[in-house]
Every structure is written in structure tokens, then in C-alpha cells.
Coordinates of C-alpha atoms in Angstrom, one line a residue:
F66 CA -30.4 6.2 -19.8
D67 CA -33.7 4.3 -19.6
S68 CA -35.9 7.4 -19.9
E69 CA -34.3 8.3 -23.2
L70 CA -34.3 4.8 -24.7
R71 CA -37.7 3.4 -23.7
G72 CA -40.0 5.8 -25.6
A73 CA -43.7 5.7 -24.8
N74 CA -46.4 3.0 -25.1
G75 CA -49.3 3.6 -27.5
L76 CA -53.0 2.9 -26.8
E77 CA -55.3 0.8 -29.0
I78 CA -59.0 0.1 -28.4
S79 CA -60.5 -3.0 -29.9
E80 CA -63.9 -4.7 -30.0
S81 CA -64.2 -8.5 -29.9
D82 CA -67.2 -10.7 -30.5
A83 CA -68.4 -13.6 -28.2
S84 CA -65.8 -15.9 -29.8
G85 CA -62.9 -13.5 -29.0
D86 CA -62.4 -12.4 -32.6
V87 CA -61.6 -8.7 -33.1
V88 CA -64.3 -7.1 -35.1
S89 CA -63.3 -3.5 -34.9
G90 CA -60.7 -1.2 -33.3
A91 CA -58.8 2.0 -33.5
V92 CA -55.4 3.4 -32.4
V93 CA -56.1 6.2 -29.9
R94 CA -52.4 7.0 -29.4
P95 CA -49.6 5.7 -31.5
P96 CA -46.4 4.4 -29.7
Q97 CA -43.3 6.6 -29.7
S98 CA -39.9 5.1 -30.2
G99 CA -37.1 5.9 -27.8
E100 CA -34.1 7.9 -28.8
D101 CA -31.1 6.2 -30.3
L102 CA -27.9 6.2 -28.1
A103 CA -24.5 5.3 -29.5
L104 CA -22.0 4.3 -26.9
S105 CA -18.3 5.0 -27.0
L106 CA -17.6 1.5 -25.6
D107 CA -15.7 -0.8 -27.9
T108 CA -17.3 -4.2 -27.6
G109 CA -14.1 -6.1 -28.4
L110 CA -12.0 -4.1 -26.0
Q111 CA -14.6 -4.3 -23.3
K112 CA -14.7 -8.1 -23.6
T113 CA -10.9 -8.4 -23.6
L114 CA -10.5 -6.2 -20.5
Y115 CA -13.2 -8.1 -18.6
E116 CA -11.7 -11.5 -19.5
A117 CA -8.2 -10.3 -18.6
I118 CA -9.3 -9.2 -15.2
Q119 CA -11.3 -12.4 -14.7
R120 CA -8.5 -14.6 -15.7
R121 CA -6.0 -12.9 -13.4
A122 CA -8.4 -13.1 -10.5
V123 CA -8.9 -16.8 -11.0
I124 CA -5.3 -17.6 -11.5
S125 CA -3.8 -15.5 -8.7
G126 CA -6.6 -15.4 -6.2
W127 CA -7.8 -11.8 -6.5
Q128 CA -11.3 -11.2 -5.1
G129 CA -12.3 -8.8 -7.9
G130 CA -11.2 -6.1 -10.2
A131 CA -12.0 -3.1 -12.3
G132 CA -10.6 -1.4 -15.4
A133 CA -11.2 1.7 -17.6
L134 CA -9.7 2.9 -20.9
M135 CA -10.5 6.5 -21.9
D136 CA -9.8 9.0 -24.6
V137 CA -7.6 11.7 -23.0
T138 CA -9.0 14.5 -25.0
S139 CA -12.7 13.8 -25.2
G140 CA -13.3 11.8 -22.1
E141 CA -15.0 9.0 -24.1
L142 CA -14.7 5.7 -22.3
L143 CA -13.8 2.8 -24.7
A144 CA -14.0 0.2 -21.9
L145 CA -15.4 0.3 -18.4
V146 CA -15.3 -3.1 -16.5
S147 CA -16.4 -4.4 -13.1
Y148 CA -15.6 -8.0 -12.1
P149 CA -17.3 -10.0 -10.9
S150 CA -20.5 -8.9 -12.5
F151 CA -24.0 -10.4 -13.1
D152 CA -26.3 -11.2 -16.0
P153 CA -28.9 -8.3 -16.2
A154 CA -31.3 -10.5 -18.2
V155 CA -31.5 -12.9 -15.2
M156 CA -32.3 -10.0 -12.9
S157 CA -34.9 -8.6 -15.3
E158 CA -36.7 -11.9 -15.8
G159 CA -36.4 -12.9 -12.1
R160 CA -35.1 -16.4 -13.0
P161 CA -33.5 -18.8 -12.6
E162 CA -33.9 -18.3 -8.8
E163 CA -30.7 -20.2 -8.0
T164 CA -28.6 -17.9 -10.1
I165 CA -30.1 -14.9 -8.3
D166 CA -29.5 -16.5 -5.0
S167 CA -25.8 -17.1 -6.0
Y168 CA -25.5 -13.3 -6.8
L169 CA -27.0 -12.3 -3.5
S170 CA -24.8 -14.6 -1.4
D171 CA -21.6 -13.8 -3.3
E172 CA -19.2 -12.1 -0.8
R173 CA -17.4 -10.5 -3.8
S174 CA -20.3 -8.1 -4.3
P175 CA -21.1 -8.6 -8.0
F176 CA -23.7 -5.8 -7.9
L177 CA -21.0 -3.2 -6.9
D178 CA -20.2 -1.0 -9.9
R179 CA -16.5 -1.0 -9.0
P180 CA -15.1 1.8 -11.3
V181 CA -17.8 4.3 -10.2
S182 CA -18.7 3.2 -6.6
G183 CA -15.6 1.2 -5.5
L184 CA -13.2 3.0 -3.2
Y185 CA -9.5 1.9 -3.2
T186 CA -6.4 2.8 -1.3
P187 CA -4.3 3.9 -4.3
G188 CA -0.8 3.3 -3.1
S189 CA 2.0 4.4 -5.3
V190 CA -0.1 5.4 -8.3
V191 CA -0.4 8.8 -6.6
K192 CA 3.3 9.5 -6.9
P193 CA 3.1 11.1 -10.3
F194 CA 0.6 13.6 -8.9
I195 CA 2.8 14.3 -5.9
A196 CA 5.8 14.7 -8.2
T197 CA 3.9 17.3 -10.2
A198 CA 3.0 19.2 -7.0
A199 CA 6.7 19.2 -5.9
L200 CA 7.8 20.6 -9.2
E201 CA 5.1 23.3 -9.2
E202 CA 6.0 24.4 -5.7
N203 CA 9.8 24.3 -6.4
V204 CA 10.3 21.8 -3.6
I205 CA 12.8 20.0 -5.7
T206 CA 14.2 20.0 -9.2
P207 CA 13.9 16.9 -11.5
E208 CA 17.7 16.4 -11.4
K209 CA 18.3 16.6 -7.6
K210 CA 19.0 13.2 -6.1
I211 CA 17.8 11.8 -2.7
L212 CA 19.5 8.9 -1.1
S213 CA 17.3 5.9 -0.2
T214 CA 19.1 3.5 2.1
G215 CA 15.8 1.6 2.7
S216 CA 14.3 3.9 5.3
I217 CA 14.3 7.2 7.1
S218 CA 14.0 7.7 10.9
I219 CA 12.3 10.6 12.7
P220 CA 13.5 11.2 16.3
N221 CA 11.0 10.4 19.1
P222 CA 10.9 13.5 21.5
Y223 CA 9.6 11.3 24.3
D224 CA 11.9 8.4 23.9
P225 CA 15.1 8.9 21.8
S226 CA 15.7 5.1 21.8
L227 CA 12.5 4.5 19.8
P228 CA 12.6 6.6 16.6
S229 CA 9.7 6.4 14.1
V230 CA 11.0 4.5 11.1
F231 CA 9.5 4.9 7.6
R232 CA 10.6 2.2 5.3
D233 CA 11.0 2.0 1.6
W234 CA 10.1 -1.2 -0.2
R235 CA 13.9 -1.6 -1.0
A236 CA 17.1 0.5 -0.9
H237 CA 17.3 2.4 -4.2
G238 CA 20.4 4.4 -3.6
W239 CA 20.6 7.9 -5.1
V240 CA 17.5 8.7 -7.2
N241 CA 16.3 11.8 -9.0
M242 CA 12.6 12.4 -9.9
Y243 CA 12.7 10.3 -13.1
D244 CA 14.3 7.4 -11.1
A245 CA 12.0 7.8 -8.2
I246 CA 8.9 7.5 -10.3
A247 CA 10.4 4.6 -12.3
V248 CA 11.5 2.5 -9.3
S249 CA 8.7 3.9 -7.0
S250 CA 11.0 5.0 -4.2
D251 CA 9.0 5.6 -1.0
V252 CA 11.8 7.5 0.7
Y253 CA 12.0 10.0 -2.1
F254 CA 8.2 10.8 -1.8
Y255 CA 8.3 10.8 2.0
E256 CA 10.9 13.6 1.7
V257 CA 9.3 15.7 -1.0
G258 CA 5.9 15.2 0.6
G259 CA 6.7 15.9 4.2
G260 CA 10.3 17.1 4.3
Y261 CA 13.3 15.5 5.9
E262 CA 16.5 17.1 7.3
D263 CA 17.5 19.8 4.7
Q264 CA 15.0 18.6 2.0
Q265 CA 11.9 20.8 2.0
G266 CA 8.5 19.1 1.8
L267 CA 5.1 20.1 0.4
G268 CA 3.1 19.6 3.6
I269 CA -0.3 18.1 3.8
A270 CA -2.2 21.3 2.8
K271 CA -0.4 21.6 -0.5
I272 CA -0.6 17.8 -1.1
E273 CA -4.3 18.0 -0.7
A274 CA -4.7 21.1 -2.9
Y275 CA -2.8 19.5 -5.8
L276 CA -4.6 16.2 -5.5
R277 CA -7.9 18.1 -5.7
K278 CA -6.7 19.9 -8.8
F279 CA -6.4 16.5 -10.4
G280 CA -9.9 15.6 -9.4
F281 CA -9.4 13.5 -6.3
G282 CA -11.9 14.0 -3.5
D283 CA -14.7 14.9 -5.9
V284 CA -17.0 13.2 -8.4
T285 CA -15.8 13.0 -12.0
G286 CA -19.3 13.9 -13.3
I287 CA -20.0 10.7 -15.2
S288 CA -23.7 10.3 -15.8
V289 CA -24.0 7.0 -13.9
A290 CA -25.6 6.7 -10.5
G291 CA -23.7 6.0 -7.3
E292 CA -20.4 7.8 -7.9
E293 CA -18.3 8.1 -4.8
T294 CA -16.0 11.1 -3.9
G295 CA -13.3 9.3 -2.1
I296 CA -11.1 10.7 0.7
I297 CA -8.0 12.8 0.9
P298 CA -6.8 12.5 4.5
N299 CA -6.0 15.8 6.3
P300 CA -5.8 17.0 9.9
E301 CA -9.6 17.7 10.0
W302 CA -10.4 14.3 8.7
K303 CA -8.1 12.6 11.3
A304 CA -9.5 14.6 14.2
E305 CA -13.0 13.7 13.2
H306 CA -12.3 10.0 12.7
F307 CA -9.7 9.4 15.4
D308 CA -11.2 11.1 18.5
G309 CA -9.5 14.4 18.1
E310 CA -5.9 13.1 17.5
R311 CA -3.5 15.6 16.0
W312 CA -1.9 15.2 12.6
L313 CA 1.6 13.9 12.6
L314 CA 4.5 14.1 10.1
G315 CA 4.2 10.4 9.5
N316 CA 0.6 10.9 8.4
T317 CA 1.9 13.2 5.7
Y318 CA 4.5 10.7 4.7
H319 CA 1.9 8.0 4.3
T320 CA -0.5 10.2 2.4
A321 CA 2.3 11.1 0.0
I322 CA 2.6 7.5 -1.1
G323 CA -1.1 6.9 -1.3
Q324 CA -1.7 5.1 2.0
Y325 CA -3.2 6.1 5.4
G326 CA -6.9 7.0 4.9
F327 CA -6.5 7.8 1.2
Q328 CA -9.4 6.5 -0.9
A329 CA -10.0 7.0 -4.6
T330 CA -12.2 5.6 -7.4
L331 CA -10.9 4.0 -10.5
L332 CA -12.6 6.8 -12.5
Q333 CA -10.7 9.4 -10.6
L334 CA -7.5 7.6 -11.3
V335 CA -8.0 7.3 -15.1
R336 CA -9.2 11.0 -15.2
G337 CA -6.1 12.1 -13.3
V338 CA -3.6 10.3 -15.4
A339 CA -5.4 11.5 -18.5
A340 CA -4.7 15.1 -17.3
I341 CA -1.0 14.2 -17.0
A342 CA -1.1 12.7 -20.5
N343 CA -2.9 15.5 -22.3
G344 CA -0.9 18.4 -20.8
G345 CA -3.1 19.5 -18.0
T346 CA -6.8 19.3 -18.8
L347 CA -9.3 17.5 -16.5
V348 CA -11.9 15.9 -18.8
T349 CA -15.2 14.4 -17.8
P350 CA -15.5 10.6 -18.4
H351 CA -18.6 9.6 -20.4
V352 CA -20.0 6.9 -22.6
F353 CA -21.5 9.0 -25.5
F354 CA -19.9 8.2 -28.8
G355 CA -18.5 11.2 -30.7
S356 CA -19.1 13.6 -27.8
A357 CA -16.8 15.7 -25.7
F358 CA -17.7 17.6 -22.6
P359 CA -15.8 20.8 -21.7
G360 CA -12.7 20.1 -19.7
K361 CA -11.1 22.4 -17.1
P362 CA -7.4 23.3 -16.8
V363 CA -5.6 21.7 -13.9
G364 CA -3.4 24.8 -13.7
V365 CA 0.1 23.2 -13.8
S366 CA 3.1 23.7 -16.0
R367 CA 3.2 21.6 -19.2
D368 CA 7.0 21.3 -18.7
N369 CA 6.5 19.8 -15.3
L370 CA 4.0 17.3 -16.6
K371 CA 6.5 16.4 -19.3
V372 CA 9.0 15.5 -16.6
V373 CA 6.4 13.3 -14.9
R374 CA 5.5 11.6 -18.2
E375 CA 9.2 10.8 -18.8
G376 CA 9.4 9.2 -15.3
M377 CA 6.4 7.1 -16.1
R378 CA 7.9 6.0 -19.4
Q379 CA 11.1 5.0 -17.5
A380 CA 8.9 2.9 -15.2
V381 CA 7.9 0.8 -18.2
L382 CA 11.4 0.6 -19.7
R383 CA 13.4 -0.2 -16.6
G384 CA 11.2 0.2 -13.5
T385 CA 8.3 -1.4 -11.7
A386 CA 6.0 -1.3 -14.8
Q387 CA 8.1 -3.4 -17.2
A388 CA 5.2 -5.9 -17.4
V389 CA 3.6 -3.5 -19.9
N390 CA 6.6 -2.9 -22.0
I391 CA 4.9 -4.3 -25.2
P392 CA 6.6 -4.7 -28.5
G393 CA 4.9 -2.5 -31.1
M394 CA 3.7 0.2 -28.8
E395 CA 5.1 2.8 -26.4
V396 CA 3.4 2.9 -23.0
A397 CA 4.0 5.1 -19.9
A398 CA 2.7 3.8 -16.6
K399 CA 2.9 3.8 -12.8
T400 CA 2.3 0.8 -10.6
G401 CA 0.8 0.8 -7.1
T402 CA 0.5 -1.8 -4.3
A403 CA -1.8 -0.9 -1.4
E404 CA -1.7 -2.8 1.9
I405 CA -5.1 -3.4 3.4
G406 CA -6.5 -5.1 6.5
V407 CA -5.8 -4.6 10.2
R408 CA -2.7 -6.7 10.0
K409 CA -1.9 -5.8 6.3
E410 CA -2.8 -9.4 5.4
S411 CA -4.2 -8.4 2.0
T412 CA -3.2 -6.3 -0.9
N413 CA -4.6 -4.4 -3.9
S414 CA -2.6 -4.1 -7.1
L415 CA -3.1 -1.0 -9.3
L416 CA -1.8 0.4 -12.6
I417 CA -2.3 3.7 -14.3
G418 CA -0.9 4.9 -17.6
F419 CA -1.3 6.2 -21.1
F420 CA -0.3 5.6 -24.7
P421 CA 1.2 6.3 -27.2
Y422 CA 3.9 7.9 -25.2
E423 CA 5.0 10.7 -27.7
N424 CA 1.4 11.7 -28.6
P425 CA -0.9 10.4 -25.8
R426 CA -4.4 9.5 -27.0
Y427 CA -5.6 7.0 -24.4
A428 CA -5.4 6.7 -20.6
F429 CA -6.0 3.5 -18.6
A430 CA -6.4 2.5 -15.0
I431 CA -6.9 -1.0 -13.6
V432 CA -7.1 -2.4 -10.1
M433 CA -7.0 -6.0 -8.9
E434 CA -8.5 -6.1 -5.4
R435 CA -7.9 -8.0 -2.2
A436 CA -5.5 -10.9 -2.6
K437 CA -3.2 -12.5 -0.1
A438 CA -0.3 -10.1 0.8
G439 CA 2.7 -10.9 -1.4
T440 CA 0.6 -11.9 -4.5
L441 CA 2.8 -10.8 -7.4
E442 CA 0.8 -10.9 -10.6
G443 CA -1.9 -8.3 -10.5
A444 CA -2.9 -5.3 -12.5
P445 CA 0.2 -5.1 -14.7
A446 CA -0.3 -8.7 -15.8
A447 CA -3.9 -8.1 -16.6
M448 CA -3.2 -4.9 -18.5
R449 CA -0.5 -6.6 -20.5
E450 CA -3.0 -9.0 -22.0
V451 CA -5.2 -6.0 -23.1
L452 CA -2.3 -4.1 -24.6
E453 CA -1.2 -7.1 -26.6
W454 CA -4.7 -7.5 -27.9
L455 CA -4.7 -3.9 -29.0
V456 CA -1.5 -4.3 -31.0
V457 CA -3.1 -7.1 -33.0
N458 CA -6.7 -5.9 -33.2
R459 CA -6.7 -2.1 -32.8
S460 CA -3.4 -1.0 -34.4
E461 CA -4.9 2.4 -35.3
M462 CA -5.1 3.2 -31.6
I463 CA -1.4 2.7 -30.9
D464 CA 0.2 4.6 -33.8

């Protein structure tokens, strides 16, 4: 927004004598002030979110992180954080040089605007969107239960002794949609995503179509440079990037749980979960106080979104997101853990959600990136600090 804020320089002519004293002068062109710009960002909330991500990174060994909190109706961003960051005054003044050198040599990429330009494998935070698609396409009802014994196996037509095994992160037993979202059952979403035995699946074409409805694979429209579009893997993408290889059922399974080649930005995640929260409108994230840009309908049933919201609420009450079950406020959320690296040696931790549950007003998304596989306290722990701060300092936001 520099062009709006900076205004224009004026021009003054002056005459000086031999001693350098001004003896006459005139203003040829008066200076023009720049426009005022009121940001929607809440300074206290912004600071709290940044410090929560920073503290979690230092304590648990995360390389970096990003977070956003947005009004689900207007798209106003109350907080937008990228960690690690840099001091813009140092870069503007060009000193101290040692500080600039430390920025340039930092392998954590402090100049990367993570919410806008960072791409992340989303993992299980895509499950609410897959659940919505499954309900819309009548693939399954909310009440139907699927058995998770810990894995499913697909026969290998070339060698029956070597079936393809797709594992859940634990055996969940019989789960319906509410349970599957709450406990994050991979087997449930393998089956509704790709089909298994007598359970119909969406298939990759419908998975991609619904993910695009929720804004994945496209820019959000925020007026900040460098926004990435992300990737929704599909047969064409695989053929292009893997020397013509054909799409397999297992690729659909992994896409349905946010893995494989799936890449999303934090802004896409907060925008998508805001659409779940507000009843199906895709808003445009922005930082202009008191403004709202026209949203567009996702085109899904409000009743189906209500089912998904209930599953996310159950995740907080009894499932994987219990870390954000905060006294004094009702939160709905979905966790995600994404394995990264050739040997899956690292992990990302993600959390999306909204509050208050009964009358959603704000959506959030947070990612803690690249820690050693098995690191437990990530995005939910950081977000808990922020929510506890809101209860004390912004009670009007949680009622």
C-alpha cells in the first residue's frame, strides 16, 4: 500500500547568500499527504499469536510457523503472522550489517511471507471438506458407520501375496461421520474418498471439484504480493510430474487425507474453514478495517455443513483437538499432521477452526512447520495460548 500512503513530495526554491543564509524563497509545489489506511489487524492479538508460535517453535523445535484469524463474514484479518520474521527498519536503513547478514544466512527463510506464499501439505485438516463433499454426493449418511481396524488392504493383481496396505493412525472401531472427524479416522476418509468393498467413494474428480469450491488450488485474492495457488493432485498432475505414470486408487486415498502432492496456503485454509463456519460463503481475506468484499457461494447444503461443524466441535470435546477446549468459550476445530521428507523424517502440525460454535464469527488457521517426526506439541498448543488470551483480553469476541 506504499503508493496510497506515501503522498507526493513538494518543491521549494530558495536563494542563499555567500554565508549560506536563506534570503528569499518560494514554494513552487506544496507537498501532498498520503491517504489514511486503517488496518483490521488487532495489535494485541497479532503480538500474542506471533509470540505463541515463537514460543512453541523454541520449546519444541519447530523450524517456523504461521497463523491467521479472520472474520468469517467480512474477511477482515485480525491477525496474520509469519515466524521467523525480520525487522523492516533494519532493512530500510541498511544497518546494522551483521543483523542483515544473519537474516540472509538464516535457513528458516525469515523473508518468506508464510501465510501468503508458504505451501504446506495440509494433512487431516482437509477432512471436513471431504466430509462435506461426501454428504453432498450422497456417498454416505452422517449416521452410517465404517469399521477401522487400523488399516485396509487392496489386492495386488500382480502378486496376491503383497497387497497394498493403507494404515490408519490407530484402530478406531466403528465410526460415523461425527466420530470420524472428531478422532480423525484415516480409514473412514480412505473409504468415502476412494471407495472400498461395498462403500462408494467420491473419486478424485469429485474430490478435486469440491476442494476447488472451497478455494483450494486458487489464490484467495488478498491484496498482498506473492500469493501462491497450491496444488490439488489429480491424474494430469501425476502424469506430468511422474513421467506419465497412471493414477492409482492409493493416490485417491492419500489425497482424501491431505497427503500425496497436496499443497495449500494458510490463507486458503482459513478461508475454507470460514466457509464451513458461515454456512457456505467464500469470502476474500483482507486487512482493511470496516470493509467487506463480495463473497461467493460455495454451493453446498447448509444442513451438510452443520453436520461437519458438529464433527469439528466433537473433535474439541472428545477428539484430537482437545488442546483447544478452553473454559469460557466454545471452539470447533480440526487437527492435521503432515509427514514430510523423503523418509518422512519431519512433520508439520496444523489446526483449523472457528468460534463461537453456536454463532461463528471468527475462523483461524495455524501451522507449525518442520519438526522431528513424533514431535507432539505443535499448532494446537500454540493456538490454546491465543484462545486463553482472548478469553481474558477480548471477551467481546467469544460471546
